[in-house]
CSV table of C-alpha atoms and ligand atoms in Angstrom, one decimal:
chain,number,residue,atom,x,y,z
D,1,UNK,CA,45.0,117.7,135.1
D,2,UNK,CA,47.7,120.4,135.2
D,3,UNK,CA,46.8,123.9,136.2
D,4,UNK,CA,48.7,127.0,135.2
D,5,UNK,CA,48.3,130.7,136.1
D,6,UNK,CA,45.6,132.6,134.1
D,7,UNK,CA,46.8,134.6,131.1
D,8,UNK,CA,48.2,137.9,132.3
D,9,UNK,CA,48.7,136.7,135.8
D,10,UNK,CA,52.1,136.1,137.4
D,11,UNK,CA,53.6,133.4,139.4
D,12,UNK,CA,56.4,135.1,141.5
D,13,UNK,CA,59.2,132.7,142.5
D,14,UNK,CA,61.8,134.0,145.1
D,15,UNK,CA,64.3,135.0,142.6
D,16,UNK,CA,61.8,137.2,140.8
D,17,UNK,CA,60.6,138.4,144.1
D,18,UNK,CA,63.9,139.9,144.7
D,19,UNK,CA,63.2,142.4,141.9
D,20,UNK,CA,59.8,143.2,143.2
D,21,UNK,CA,61.2,143.8,146.7
D,22,UNK,CA,63.7,146.2,145.2
D,23,UNK,CA,61.0,148.1,143.2
D,24,UNK,CA,58.7,148.3,146.3
D,25,UNK,CA,61.6,149.2,148.6
D,26,UNK,CA,62.5,152.3,146.4
D,27,UNK,CA,58.8,153.3,146.0
D,28,UNK,CA,58.2,153.3,149.8
D,29,UNK,CA,61.6,154.8,150.5
D,30,UNK,CA,61.2,157.7,148.2
D,31,UNK,CA,57.6,158.4,149.0
D,32,UNK,CA,58.4,158.5,152.7
D,33,UNK,CA,61.4,160.9,152.0
D,34,UNK,CA,58.7,163.3,150.6
D,35,UNK,CA,56.5,162.9,153.6
D,36,UNK,CA,53.8,160.7,152.1
D,37,UNK,CA,52.0,158.3,154.4
D,38,UNK,CA,50.8,154.8,153.3
D,39,UNK,CA,47.2,153.8,153.1
D,40,UNK,CA,45.1,151.0,151.5
D,41,UNK,CA,41.5,150.4,150.5
D,42,UNK,CA,39.5,147.2,149.5
D,43,UNK,CA,40.5,145.3,146.4
D,44,UNK,CA,36.8,144.8,145.5
D,45,UNK,CA,34.6,148.0,145.2
D,46,UNK,CA,31.1,148.8,143.8
D,47,UNK,CA,31.0,148.8,140.1
D,48,UNK,CA,29.6,152.3,139.9
D,49,UNK,CA,32.6,153.7,141.5
D,50,UNK,CA,34.4,153.3,138.0
D,51,UNK,CA,31.5,153.4,135.7
D,52,UNK,CA,30.6,156.9,136.7
D,53,UNK,CA,33.9,158.7,136.3
D,54,UNK,CA,36.9,156.7,135.0
D,55,UNK,CA,36.0,156.8,131.4
D,56,UNK,CA,35.1,154.1,128.8
D,57,UNK,CA,38.6,152.6,128.2
D,58,UNK,CA,39.0,151.3,131.8
D,59,UNK,CA,35.4,150.4,132.2
D,60,UNK,CA,35.8,148.0,129.2
D,61,UNK,CA,38.6,146.3,131.1
D,62,UNK,CA,36.9,145.7,134.4
D,63,UNK,CA,36.6,142.3,136.1
D,64,UNK,CA,33.2,142.6,137.5
D,65,UNK,CA,30.4,140.3,138.8
D,66,UNK,CA,27.3,140.2,140.9
D,67,UNK,CA,28.1,139.0,144.4
D,68,UNK,CA,25.8,136.7,146.4
D,69,UNK,CA,24.1,139.6,148.0
D,70,UNK,CA,23.1,140.9,144.5
D,71,UNK,CA,25.6,143.8,144.5
D,72,UNK,CA,27.4,144.7,141.2
D,73,UNK,CA,31.1,144.8,142.2
D,74,UNK,CA,34.4,145.2,140.4
D,75,UNK,CA,38.0,144.3,141.2
D,76,UNK,CA,39.8,147.6,141.4
D,77,UNK,CA,41.4,148.6,138.1
D,78,UNK,CA,42.9,151.7,139.5
D,79,UNK,CA,43.2,153.4,143.0
D,80,UNK,CA,42.1,156.9,142.3
D,81,UNK,CA,38.3,156.4,142.7
D,82,UNK,CA,38.9,154.6,146.1
D,83,UNK,CA,41.2,157.5,147.2
D,84,UNK,CA,38.5,159.9,146.3
D,85,UNK,CA,36.0,157.9,148.2
D,86,UNK,CA,38.1,157.9,151.3
D,87,UNK,CA,38.8,161.6,151.0
D,88,UNK,CA,35.0,162.0,150.7
D,89,UNK,CA,34.6,160.5,154.1
D,90,UNK,CA,37.8,161.6,155.9
D,91,UNK,CA,39.3,164.8,154.4
D,92,UNK,CA,37.4,167.3,156.5
D,93,UNK,CA,39.4,166.1,159.6
D,94,UNK,CA,42.7,166.0,158.0
D,95,UNK,CA,45.3,168.7,157.8
D,96,UNK,CA,45.8,170.0,154.2
D,97,UNK,CA,47.6,169.3,152.0
D,98,UNK,CA,47.3,165.6,152.5
D,99,UNK,CA,50.1,163.5,151.2
D,100,UNK,CA,49.1,159.9,150.8
D,101,UNK,CA,50.6,156.9,149.0
D,102,UNK,CA,49.6,153.4,148.4
D,103,UNK,CA,50.8,150.1,146.7
D,104,UNK,CA,47.7,148.3,145.5
D,105,UNK,CA,47.4,145.3,143.2
D,106,UNK,CA,45.1,146.2,140.4
D,107,UNK,CA,43.2,144.1,137.8
D,108,UNK,CA,42.3,145.1,134.2
D,109,UNK,CA,41.2,142.6,131.6
D,110,UNK,CA,43.6,144.0,128.9
D,111,UNK,CA,45.1,142.4,125.8
D,112,UNK,CA,48.3,140.9,127.3
D,113,UNK,CA,51.7,142.2,125.9
D,114,UNK,CA,55.1,143.1,127.1
D,115,UNK,CA,54.7,145.5,129.9
D,116,UNK,CA,50.9,145.0,130.0
D,117,UNK,CA,49.3,142.4,132.1
D,118,UNK,CA,45.9,141.6,133.8
D,119,UNK,CA,47.2,142.2,137.3
D,120,UNK,CA,49.9,144.7,138.3
D,121,UNK,CA,51.0,146.6,141.4
D,122,UNK,CA,50.9,150.3,141.1
D,123,UNK,CA,52.4,152.9,143.4
D,124,UNK,CA,49.9,155.7,143.9
D,125,UNK,CA,51.2,159.1,145.1
D,126,UNK,CA,48.7,161.9,145.6
D,127,UNK,CA,48.4,165.4,147.2
D,128,UNK,CA,45.0,166.4,148.2
D,129,UNK,CA,43.9,169.8,149.0
D,130,UNK,CA,46.4,172.0,147.2
D,131,UNK,CA,45.4,173.4,143.7
D,132,UNK,CA,48.8,175.2,142.9
D,133,UNK,CA,51.6,174.1,140.6
D,134,UNK,CA,54.0,173.4,143.5
D,135,UNK,CA,51.9,170.4,144.2
D,136,UNK,CA,52.1,169.2,140.7
D,137,UNK,CA,55.9,169.6,140.7
D,138,UNK,CA,56.1,167.8,144.0
D,139,UNK,CA,54.4,164.6,142.8
D,140,UNK,CA,56.3,164.6,139.6
D,141,UNK,CA,59.6,164.9,141.5
D,142,UNK,CA,58.6,161.8,143.5
D,143,UNK,CA,58.2,159.9,140.2
D,144,UNK,CA,61.5,161.1,138.8
D,145,UNK,CA,63.4,160.4,142.1
D,146,UNK,CA,62.1,156.9,142.0
D,147,UNK,CA,63.5,156.1,138.5
D,148,UNK,CA,66.6,157.9,139.6
D,149,UNK,CA,66.8,155.8,142.7
D,150,UNK,CA,66.6,152.7,140.3
D,151,UNK,CA,69.7,154.1,138.6
D,152,UNK,CA,68.0,155.6,135.5
D,153,UNK,CA,69.3,158.9,134.3
D,154,UNK,CA,67.8,161.6,132.1
D,155,UNK,CA,69.1,159.9,129.0
D,156,UNK,CA,67.1,156.7,129.9
D,157,UNK,CA,63.9,158.0,131.2
D,158,UNK,CA,62.0,161.2,130.2
D,159,UNK,CA,59.0,162.9,131.7
D,160,UNK,CA,56.4,164.2,129.1
D,161,UNK,CA,54.6,167.1,130.6
D,162,UNK,CA,51.4,168.7,129.4
D,163,UNK,CA,48.4,170.4,130.6
D,164,UNK,CA,44.7,169.8,129.6
D,165,UNK,CA,43.8,173.5,130.5
D,166,UNK,CA,46.2,174.7,127.7
D,167,UNK,CA,44.8,172.3,125.1
D,168,UNK,CA,41.1,173.4,126.2
D,169,UNK,CA,41.9,177.1,125.9
D,170,UNK,CA,43.3,176.9,122.5
D,171,UNK,CA,40.7,174.5,121.2
D,172,UNK,CA,37.8,176.5,122.6
D,173,UNK,CA,38.9,180.0,122.0
D,174,UNK,CA,41.2,179.5,119.0
D,175,UNK,CA,39.3,176.7,117.1
D,176,UNK,CA,35.7,177.1,118.3
D,177,UNK,CA,35.5,173.8,119.8
D,178,UNK,CA,32.4,173.7,122.1
D,179,UNK,CA,32.8,172.9,125.9
D,180,UNK,CA,30.4,169.8,125.3
D,181,UNK,CA,32.8,168.6,122.5
D,182,UNK,CA,36.1,169.0,124.4
D,183,UNK,CA,36.0,165.7,126.3
D,184,UNK,CA,35.5,163.8,123.0
D,185,UNK,CA,38.4,165.8,121.4
D,186,UNK,CA,40.8,165.0,124.2
D,187,UNK,CA,39.9,161.3,124.2
D,188,UNK,CA,40.5,161.3,120.4
D,189,UNK,CA,43.9,163.1,121.0
D,190,UNK,CA,44.8,160.4,123.5
D,191,UNK,CA,44.6,157.8,120.7
D,192,UNK,CA,46.9,159.4,118.3
D,193,UNK,CA,50.1,157.6,119.5
D,194,UNK,CA,48.5,154.2,119.4
D,195,UNK,CA,46.6,154.6,116.2
D,196,UNK,CA,46.2,157.7,113.9
D,197,UNK,CA,43.3,156.2,112.1
D,198,UNK,CA,41.4,155.5,115.2
D,199,UNK,CA,42.1,159.0,116.5
D,200,UNK,CA,41.0,160.5,113.3
D,201,UNK,CA,37.8,158.4,113.1
D,202,UNK,CA,37.0,159.5,116.7
D,203,UNK,CA,37.4,163.2,115.7
D,204,UNK,CA,35.1,162.6,112.8
D,205,UNK,CA,32.5,161.3,115.2
D,206,UNK,CA,32.8,164.3,117.5
D,207,UNK,CA,32.4,166.8,114.6
D,208,UNK,CA,29.8,164.7,112.8
D,209,UNK,CA,29.1,166.4,109.4
D,210,UNK,CA,31.3,169.5,110.1
D,211,UNK,CA,34.4,168.4,108.1
D,212,UNK,CA,35.9,171.9,108.2
D,213,UNK,CA,36.2,172.0,112.0
D,214,UNK,CA,37.3,168.4,111.9
D,215,UNK,CA,40.0,169.2,109.5
D,216,UNK,CA,41.2,172.3,111.6
D,217,UNK,CA,41.3,170.1,114.8
D,218,UNK,CA,43.3,167.3,112.9
D,219,UNK,CA,45.8,170.0,111.8
D,220,UNK,CA,46.1,171.3,115.3
D,221,UNK,CA,46.7,167.8,116.5
D,222,UNK,CA,49.4,167.2,113.8
D,223,UNK,CA,51.3,170.2,115.1
D,224,UNK,CA,51.2,169.3,118.8
D,225,UNK,CA,54.8,168.0,118.6
D,226,UNK,CA,56.1,171.6,118.9
D,227,UNK,CA,55.2,173.0,122.3
D,228,UNK,CA,56.4,176.6,121.8
D,229,UNK,CA,53.2,178.2,120.3
D,230,UNK,CA,51.1,176.6,123.1
D,231,UNK,CA,53.3,177.8,125.8
D,232,UNK,CA,52.3,181.3,124.9
D,233,UNK,CA,48.6,180.6,125.9
D,234,UNK,CA,47.6,182.3,129.3
D,235,UNK,CA,46.5,178.9,130.5
D,236,UNK,CA,50.1,177.7,130.3
D,237,UNK,CA,51.1,179.8,133.4
D,238,UNK,CA,50.6,176.9,135.9
D,239,UNK,CA,52.6,174.5,133.6
D,240,UNK,CA,55.4,176.9,133.5
D,241,UNK,CA,55.4,177.5,137.3
D,242,UNK,CA,55.5,173.7,137.7
D,243,UNK,CA,58.5,173.5,135.4
D,244,UNK,CA,60.2,176.2,137.4
D,245,UNK,CA,59.7,174.2,140.6
D,246,UNK,CA,61.1,171.1,139.1
D,247,UNK,CA,64.2,173.0,137.9
D,248,UNK,CA,64.5,174.4,141.5
D,249,UNK,CA,64.5,170.8,142.7
D,250,UNK,CA,67.3,170.0,140.3
D,251,UNK,CA,65.1,167.7,138.1
D,252,UNK,CA,64.4,169.8,135.0
D,253,UNK,CA,66.8,167.8,132.9
D,254,UNK,CA,64.4,164.9,132.9
D,255,UNK,CA,61.4,166.9,131.7
D,256,UNK,CA,60.1,167.7,128.1
D,257,UNK,CA,56.9,169.7,127.7
D,258,UNK,CA,54.8,167.7,125.1
D,259,UNK,CA,51.2,168.6,124.5
D,260,UNK,CA,50.6,165.2,122.8
D,261,UNK,CA,50.2,163.7,126.3
D,262,UNK,CA,46.6,164.0,127.2
D,263,UNK,CA,46.0,160.8,129.3
D,264,UNK,CA,43.1,158.4,128.7
D,265,UNK,CA,41.3,158.7,132.1
D,266,UNK,CA,38.3,161.0,132.0
D,267,UNK,CA,38.7,162.8,135.3
D,268,UNK,CA,42.0,164.8,134.6
D,269,UNK,CA,41.4,168.6,134.7
D,270,UNK,CA,44.9,170.2,134.5
D,271,UNK,CA,48.5,169.2,134.4
D,272,UNK,CA,49.0,165.7,133.0
D,273,UNK,CA,52.2,163.8,132.6
D,274,UNK,CA,53.8,160.4,131.7
D,275,UNK,CA,57.2,158.9,132.2
D,276,UNK,CA,58.6,156.8,129.3
D,277,UNK,CA,61.8,154.9,128.7
D,278,UNK,CA,63.8,157.2,126.4
D,279,UNK,CA,63.7,154.7,123.5
D,280,UNK,CA,59.9,154.5,123.9
D,281,UNK,CA,60.2,150.7,123.6
D,282,UNK,CA,57.4,150.1,126.3
D,283,UNK,CA,54.2,151.7,127.4
D,284,UNK,CA,54.4,154.5,130.0
D,285,UNK,CA,56.3,153.7,133.2
D,286,UNK,CA,54.0,156.1,135.0
D,287,UNK,CA,51.0,158.5,134.4
D,288,UNK,CA,49.1,161.0,136.2
D,289,UNK,CA,47.9,164.6,136.7
D,290,UNK,CA,45.6,166.8,138.3
D,291,UNK,CA,41.9,165.8,138.9
D,292,UNK,CA,40.4,168.8,140.8
D,293,UNK,CA,36.7,167.8,140.5
D,294,UNK,CA,36.7,164.0,141.0
D,295,UNK,CA,36.1,163.9,144.8
D,296,UNK,CA,33.2,166.3,144.5
D,297,UNK,CA,31.6,164.4,141.6
D,298,UNK,CA,31.7,161.3,143.8
D,299,UNK,CA,29.7,163.1,146.4
D,300,UNK,CA,32.6,164.4,148.5
D,301,UNK,CA,33.8,168.1,149.4
D,302,UNK,CA,35.4,170.3,146.7
D,303,UNK,CA,39.1,169.3,147.0
D,304,UNK,CA,41.7,169.7,144.4
D,305,UNK,CA,44.0,166.7,143.8
D,306,UNK,CA,47.1,165.8,141.9
D,307,UNK,CA,48.9,162.4,141.7
D,308,UNK,CA,50.2,159.5,139.7
D,309,UNK,CA,50.2,155.8,139.3
D,310,UNK,CA,53.5,153.9,138.5
D,311,UNK,CA,53.2,150.2,137.7
D,312,UNK,CA,55.7,147.4,138.5
D,313,UNK,CA,55.6,145.7,135.3
D,314,UNK,CA,57.2,148.3,132.9
D,315,UNK,CA,59.8,149.1,135.5
D,316,UNK,CA,60.5,145.4,136.0
D,317,UNK,CA,61.0,145.1,132.1
D,318,UNK,CA,63.4,148.0,132.2
D,319,UNK,CA,65.5,146.6,135.0
D,320,UNK,CA,65.4,143.2,133.3
D,321,UNK,CA,66.7,144.7,130.1
D,322,UNK,CA,69.5,146.5,131.9
D,323,UNK,CA,70.5,144.1,134.6
D,324,UNK,CA,69.6,140.7,133.2
D,325,UNK,CA,67.7,138.0,135.0
D,326,UNK,CA,67.2,138.6,138.7
D,327,UNK,CA,69.6,137.0,141.1
D,328,UNK,CA,68.2,135.2,144.1
D,329,UNK,CA,69.3,136.8,147.3
D,330,UNK,CA,71.1,134.9,150.1
D,331,UNK,CA,68.3,133.4,152.2
D,332,UNK,CA,70.3,133.0,155.5
D,333,UNK,CA,73.5,134.2,157.2
D,334,UNK,CA,74.4,131.2,159.1
D,335,UNK,CA,73.8,127.4,158.7
D,336,UNK,CA,74.2,125.4,162.1
D,337,UNK,CA,75.8,122.1,161.4
D,338,UNK,CA,75.5,119.1,163.7
D,339,UNK,CA,78.1,116.5,163.9
D,340,UNK,CA,75.9,114.0,165.9
D,341,UNK,CA,72.3,114.1,167.1
D,342,UNK,CA,73.1,114.2,170.9
D,343,UNK,CA,74.0,118.0,170.6
D,344,UNK,CA,70.7,118.9,168.9
D,345,UNK,CA,69.2,120.7,172.0
D,346,UNK,CA,72.4,122.9,172.1
D,347,UNK,CA,71.8,123.6,168.4
D,348,UNK,CA,68.2,124.6,168.9
D,349,UNK,CA,69.1,126.9,171.8
D,350,UNK,CA,71.9,128.6,169.7
D,351,UNK,CA,69.5,128.9,166.7
D,352,UNK,CA,66.8,130.6,169.0
D,353,UNK,CA,69.4,132.9,170.5
D,354,UNK,CA,70.9,134.0,167.2
D,355,UNK,CA,67.5,134.5,165.5
D,356,UNK,CA,66.5,136.7,168.5
D,357,UNK,CA,69.5,138.9,167.6
D,358,UNK,CA,68.2,139.2,164.0
D,359,UNK,CA,70.7,136.8,162.4
D,360,UNK,CA,69.1,134.6,159.6
D,361,UNK,CA,69.6,131.0,160.7
D,362,UNK,CA,68.8,127.6,159.3
D,363,UNK,CA,69.8,124.0,160.1
D,364,UNK,CA,69.0,120.5,158.9
D,365,UNK,CA,65.6,119.4,160.0
D,366,UNK,CA,66.6,115.8,160.3
D,367,UNK,CA,69.7,113.7,160.8
D,368,UNK,CA,72.2,114.3,157.9
D,369,UNK,CA,75.8,113.6,157.0
D,370,UNK,CA,78.2,116.6,157.6
D,371,UNK,CA,78.8,117.0,153.8
D,372,UNK,CA,75.0,117.2,153.1
D,373,UNK,CA,74.5,119.8,155.7
D,374,UNK,CA,77.3,122.0,154.3
D,375,UNK,CA,75.9,121.4,150.7
D,376,UNK,CA,72.7,122.9,152.0
D,377,UNK,CA,74.3,125.7,153.6
D,378,UNK,CA,76.0,126.6,150.3
D,379,UNK,CA,72.9,126.4,148.3
D,380,UNK,CA,71.1,128.7,150.6
D,381,UNK,CA,73.8,131.4,150.1
D,382,UNK,CA,74.9,131.2,153.8
D,383,UNK,CA,78.1,133.1,154.5
D,384,UNK,CA,78.8,131.1,157.6
D,385,UNK,CA,78.6,127.7,159.1
D,386,UNK,CA,78.8,127.0,162.8
D,387,UNK,CA,79.7,123.4,163.4
D,388,UNK,CA,78.8,121.9,166.8
D,389,UNK,CA,81.0,118.9,167.4
D,390,UNK,CA,81.0,116.7,170.5
D,391,UNK,CA,84.6,117.5,171.7
D,392,UNK,CA,84.4,121.2,171.1
D,393,UNK,CA,81.0,121.5,172.6
D,394,UNK,CA,82.1,119.6,175.8
D,395,UNK,CA,84.8,122.3,176.1
D,396,UNK,CA,82.2,125.1,175.7
D,397,UNK,CA,83.3,125.7,172.1
D,398,UNK,CA,82.1,125.5,168.5
D,399,UNK,CA,83.8,125.9,165.0
D,400,UNK,CA,82.9,129.0,163.1
D,401,UNK,CA,83.7,128.7,159.3
D,402,UNK,CA,83.6,131.6,156.7
D,403,UNK,CA,82.2,129.5,153.7
D,404,UNK,CA,83.4,131.9,151.0
D,405,UNK,CA,87.1,131.8,152.1
D,406,UNK,CA,87.0,128.4,153.9
D,407,UNK,CA,88.8,130.0,157.0
D,408,UNK,CA,87.8,128.5,160.3
D,409,UNK,CA,88.3,129.3,163.9
D,410,UNK,CA,87.3,127.6,167.2
D,411,UNK,CA,85.4,130.1,169.4
D,412,UNK,CA,83.6,130.1,172.8
D,413,UNK,CA,79.9,129.2,172.3
D,414,UNK,CA,79.0,132.1,174.6
D,415,UNK,CA,80.7,134.6,172.3
D,416,UNK,CA,79.1,133.1,169.2
D,417,UNK,CA,75.6,133.3,170.9
D,418,UNK,CA,75.8,136.8,172.1
D,419,UNK,CA,78.3,138.9,170.1
D,420,UNK,CA,80.0,137.3,167.1
D,421,UNK,CA,79.1,139.4,164.0
D,422,UNK,CA,77.9,137.2,161.1
D,423,UNK,CA,78.3,139.7,158.3
D,424,UNK,CA,76.0,139.1,155.5
D,425,UNK,CA,77.3,137.4,152.3
D,426,UNK,CA,76.0,140.2,150.2
D,427,UNK,CA,78.4,142.5,152.1
D,428,UNK,CA,81.3,139.9,151.8
D,429,UNK,CA,82.1,137.7,154.7
D,430,UNK,CA,85.4,138.3,156.6
D,431,UNK,CA,87.7,135.5,157.5
D,432,UNK,CA,87.5,134.6,161.1
D,433,UNK,CA,90.1,136.3,163.2
O,501,LIG,P1,47.0,154.7,134.3
O,501,LIG,O1,47.8,155.5,133.3
O,501,LIG,O2,45.9,153.9,133.9
O,501,LIG,O3,46.8,155.7,135.5
O,501,LIG,O4,48.1,153.7,135.0
O,501,LIG,C1,49.3,154.1,135.5
O,501,LIG,C2,50.5,153.2,135.3
O,501,LIG,O5,50.2,152.0,135.7
O,501,LIG,C3,50.9,153.1,133.8
O,501,LIG,O6,51.6,154.1,133.3
O,501,LIG,C4,51.5,151.6,133.7
O,501,LIG,O7,52.9,151.8,134.2
O,501,LIG,C5,50.8,151.0,134.9
O,501,LIG,N1,49.8,150.1,134.3
O,501,LIG,C6,48.4,150.4,134.1
O,501,LIG,N2,47.9,149.4,133.5
O,501,LIG,C7,48.7,148.3,133.5
O,501,LIG,C8,48.6,146.9,133.0
O,501,LIG,N3,47.6,146.4,132.6
O,501,LIG,N4,49.7,146.2,133.2
O,501,LIG,C9,50.8,146.7,133.6
O,501,LIG,N5,51.1,148.0,134.0
O,501,LIG,C10,50.0,148.8,134.0
O,501,LIG,C11,46.0,155.4,136.6
O,501,LIG,O8,45.6,154.3,136.9
O,501,LIG,C12,45.7,156.6,137.5
O,501,LIG,N6,44.6,156.2,138.5
O,501,LIG,C13,46.9,157.1,138.1
O,501,LIG,C14,46.7,158.3,139.0
O,501,LIG,C15,46.8,158.4,140.4
O,501,LIG,N7,46.3,159.5,138.7
O,501,LIG,C16,46.3,160.3,139.6
O,501,LIG,N8,46.5,159.7,140.8
């Protein structure tokens, strides 16, 4: 029998891991430059945490089961409900605004396609306790700075920025949509880009029997591509303030106001946004918005929040399209080569001393011909070999060879142990003096 990974789950070999490390590195580095602190929560949560507030789309995708204690549980499909739960417990004791980030692995039983898997890692960046547009701008700036940090300019990645409050104002006061119908209308709008038919069918359902209103709302939806009229609404003030802040941060050139963005999750209450590759060849790189009522609706205090989730899958695809297959990084700096077994104790002592200095060291684990040891050194990407031979060792010396250039010098073992600089191959190894 041969086992393979389940559909939508990834085996990550070290060369592919190099790309993951790059993405995670930029995520953590940018989030901490903006003063966010890292947290985590459990990967398994009570099922109800999602069924109560996340909305039908995500609930249909849950991995859930009854545990041995009879509890209904689910693998987390998103981080926001966990964050809201943590905030319900801790927020009172924390200084506001709270800036937290996390990099959870999430699970959704989705139809697998390019950029969409059944597990992914998702950076979550959220500000809790600040209702104003400066907080909205701040999290959007983090998202933009990340794609910028990965080398994507405004010609390659676009932010589509919208606000549910603007849509709500125009729909209710201009088109007579009832408060009770609003969630259904917004959920229908969210479907437009994936399937016009599905979106219109959903609208028909909301306005069952009232074809005049259904028609008016359809026409309104068809005109959403032009943001100018909606920017006149009084509810557009926070959105304009957010734009102003982003311009102040020098990031305005990445942003388009686009009221076709509504977001699928049910809990958003204000600004919503998504980042896309400019060609829109893939699903969103990132999505988020303001969710001012979620914590309270899960039994916590009344605390406004704004944040986003950015997955590693779409970003990985974009990097692969641009940079080609990932290259494995050098695993070590130095390979210690033994000419004969009698000096193995000296090799071990040198390896331990170099590792204690932070140098990445490997050596053959069994007796091997010199040529084999050097081959292994090469395949590991080592920049350096230190060759311990009987004559040199007896004189307190070893040979140090720069493997890229082939230059070699005989140096005192004490100097090699304590101070010789083994520059990393990725930085280019210098010939020995
Ligand atoms: P979301 O739009 O469901 O939002 O997910 C955010 C991002 O995660 C997406 O734009 C996409 O890059 C990635 N993603 C989601 N599902 C998958 C999947 N099946 N495969 C690969 N990538 C995926 C949320 O989850 C919100 N909780 C984000 C948030 C945080 N809102 C406020 N704070």
